[in-house]
């Protein structure tokens, strides 16, 4: 306790960070498992497993951002919050891009399996179904409000 008496602000900051970490971990543990968005025979168990993994990664990233934000908020100048906000946003954006790519590939495999199971080819499905593949519509560069393809 003698060390805490000499530096009461530092001890208080450490205590507040510890409380923020405990609260974040408690909230993470209390999150309820949501029902899968990929229920039914049209999707494989691999798709549901990938979704569950992605949800766990997102929860872990959110917890890490919360803990880092709580710790950064203890810095008197506030510069730490700017750094953690920017880094957290970049990490979130990278995760979203990676998850989108992985899920599109997995849904494409599920679609291919579905077509194979019922003997449907892309030509049989017609242009309306073929355009709804996991890759989605062709992405085009935008300049202003005009799409250039």
Coordinates of C-alpha atoms in Angstrom, one line a residue:
X1 CA 0.0 0.0 0.0
X2 CA 3.0 2.3 0.6
X3 CA 3.5 2.4 -3.2
X4 CA -0.1 3.5 -3.8
X5 CA 0.2 6.3 -1.3
X6 CA 3.0 7.9 -3.3
X7 CA 1.2 7.7 -6.6
X8 CA -2.5 7.8 -6.0
X9 CA -3.5 8.8 -9.6
X10 CA -1.5 5.9 -11.1
X11 CA -3.1 3.4 -8.7
X12 CA -6.5 4.8 -9.5
X13 CA -5.9 4.5 -13.2
X14 CA -4.7 0.9 -12.9
X15 CA -7.8 0.1 -10.8
X16 CA -10.1 1.8 -13.4
X17 CA -8.4 -0.2 -16.2
X18 CA -8.8 -3.4 -14.3
X19 CA -12.5 -2.6 -13.7
X20 CA -13.0 -1.9 -17.4
X21 CA -11.3 -5.2 -18.4
X22 CA -13.5 -7.1 -15.9
X23 CA -16.6 -5.4 -17.2
X24 CA -15.7 -6.2 -20.8
X25 CA -15.0 -9.8 -20.1
X26 CA -18.2 -10.1 -18.2
X27 CA -20.2 -8.6 -21.0
X28 CA -18.5 -10.9 -23.5
X29 CA -19.3 -13.9 -21.4
X30 CA -23.0 -12.8 -21.1
X31 CA -23.6 -12.4 -24.8
X32 CA -26.1 -14.9 -25.9
X33 CA -25.6 -17.2 -28.8
X34 CA -27.7 -16.0 -31.7
X35 CA -29.5 -18.3 -34.1
X36 CA -27.6 -18.9 -37.3
X37 CA -28.5 -17.0 -40.4
X38 CA -27.7 -20.1 -42.4
X39 CA -30.2 -22.6 -41.0
X40 CA -31.8 -25.2 -43.3
X41 CA -30.8 -27.7 -45.8
X42 CA -29.5 -25.2 -48.3
X43 CA -26.4 -24.5 -46.3
X44 CA -23.7 -26.9 -45.0
X45 CA -22.5 -27.4 -41.5
X46 CA -19.2 -25.8 -42.7
X47 CA -21.1 -22.6 -43.4
X48 CA -22.6 -22.5 -39.9
X49 CA -19.2 -23.3 -38.4
X50 CA -17.6 -20.5 -40.3
X51 CA -20.4 -18.1 -39.2
X52 CA -19.9 -19.1 -35.6
X53 CA -16.1 -18.6 -35.9
X54 CA -16.6 -15.1 -37.5
X55 CA -19.0 -14.1 -34.7
X56 CA -16.4 -15.2 -32.1
X57 CA -13.7 -13.2 -33.9
X58 CA -16.0 -10.1 -34.0
X59 CA -16.8 -10.4 -30.3
X60 CA -13.1 -10.7 -29.5
X61 CA -12.2 -7.7 -31.5
X62 CA -15.0 -5.7 -29.9
X63 CA -13.8 -6.7 -26.5
X64 CA -10.3 -5.8 -27.3
X65 CA -11.4 -2.4 -28.7
X66 CA -13.4 -1.8 -25.5
X67 CA -10.5 -2.6 -23.3
X68 CA -8.1 -0.5 -25.4
X69 CA -10.5 2.4 -25.4
X70 CA -11.0 2.3 -21.7
X71 CA -7.2 2.3 -21.1
X72 CA -6.7 5.1 -23.7
X73 CA -9.4 7.2 -22.0
X74 CA -7.2 7.3 -18.9
X75 CA -4.6 9.3 -20.7
X76 CA -5.1 13.0 -19.8
X77 CA -4.4 14.5 -23.3
X78 CA -6.8 12.2 -25.1
X79 CA -4.3 11.4 -27.8
X80 CA -4.5 7.7 -27.0
X81 CA -8.2 7.6 -27.8
X82 CA -7.4 9.0 -31.3
X83 CA -4.8 6.2 -31.9
X84 CA -7.0 3.4 -30.6
X85 CA -10.1 4.6 -32.5
X86 CA -8.1 4.7 -35.8
X87 CA -6.4 1.4 -35.2
X88 CA -9.7 -0.2 -34.1
X89 CA -11.5 1.1 -37.2
X90 CA -8.7 -0.3 -39.5
X91 CA -8.8 -3.7 -37.7
X92 CA -12.6 -3.8 -38.0
X93 CA -12.6 -2.9 -41.7
X94 CA -9.9 -5.5 -42.5
X95 CA -11.9 -8.1 -40.6
X96 CA -15.1 -7.2 -42.5
X97 CA -13.4 -7.5 -45.8
X98 CA -11.8 -10.8 -44.9
X99 CA -15.0 -12.2 -43.5
X100 CA -17.0 -11.1 -46.5
X101 CA -14.6 -12.9 -48.9
X102 CA -14.5 -16.1 -46.8
X103 CA -18.3 -16.2 -46.5
X104 CA -18.9 -15.5 -50.2
X105 CA -16.5 -18.4 -51.1
X106 CA -18.3 -20.7 -48.6
X107 CA -21.8 -19.8 -49.9
X108 CA -20.6 -20.3 -53.5
X109 CA -19.4 -23.9 -52.5
X110 CA -22.9 -24.5 -50.9
X111 CA -24.6 -23.2 -54.0
X112 CA -22.4 -25.5 -56.2
X113 CA -23.3 -28.5 -54.0
X114 CA -27.0 -27.6 -54.1
X115 CA -26.9 -27.4 -58.0
X116 CA -25.0 -30.6 -58.1
X117 CA -27.4 -32.4 -55.8
X118 CA -30.4 -31.5 -57.9
X119 CA -28.6 -31.7 -61.3
X120 CA -29.0 -28.0 -62.1
X121 CA -26.4 -26.2 -64.2
X122 CA -26.0 -22.5 -64.5
X123 CA -27.5 -22.6 -67.9
X124 CA -30.5 -24.5 -66.6
X125 CA -30.9 -22.0 -63.7
X126 CA -31.2 -19.1 -66.2
X127 CA -29.7 -15.6 -66.0
X128 CA -31.7 -14.5 -63.0
X129 CA -30.4 -17.3 -60.7
X130 CA -26.9 -17.2 -62.2
X131 CA -26.6 -13.5 -61.4
X132 CA -27.4 -14.1 -57.7
X133 CA -24.2 -16.1 -57.1
X134 CA -22.2 -15.4 -53.9
X135 CA -20.0 -13.1 -55.9
X136 CA -22.9 -10.8 -56.4
X137 CA -23.3 -8.4 -59.2
X138 CA -20.2 -7.2 -61.0
X139 CA -18.6 -4.3 -59.1
X140 CA -17.8 -1.2 -61.1
X141 CA -15.8 1.8 -60.4
X142 CA -17.8 4.9 -59.5
X143 CA -16.9 8.5 -60.5
X144 CA -19.2 10.9 -59.0
X145 CA -22.6 9.4 -59.1
X146 CA -22.1 7.6 -62.4
X147 CA -21.2 3.9 -62.5
X148 CA -18.5 3.1 -65.1
X149 CA -18.4 -0.5 -66.3

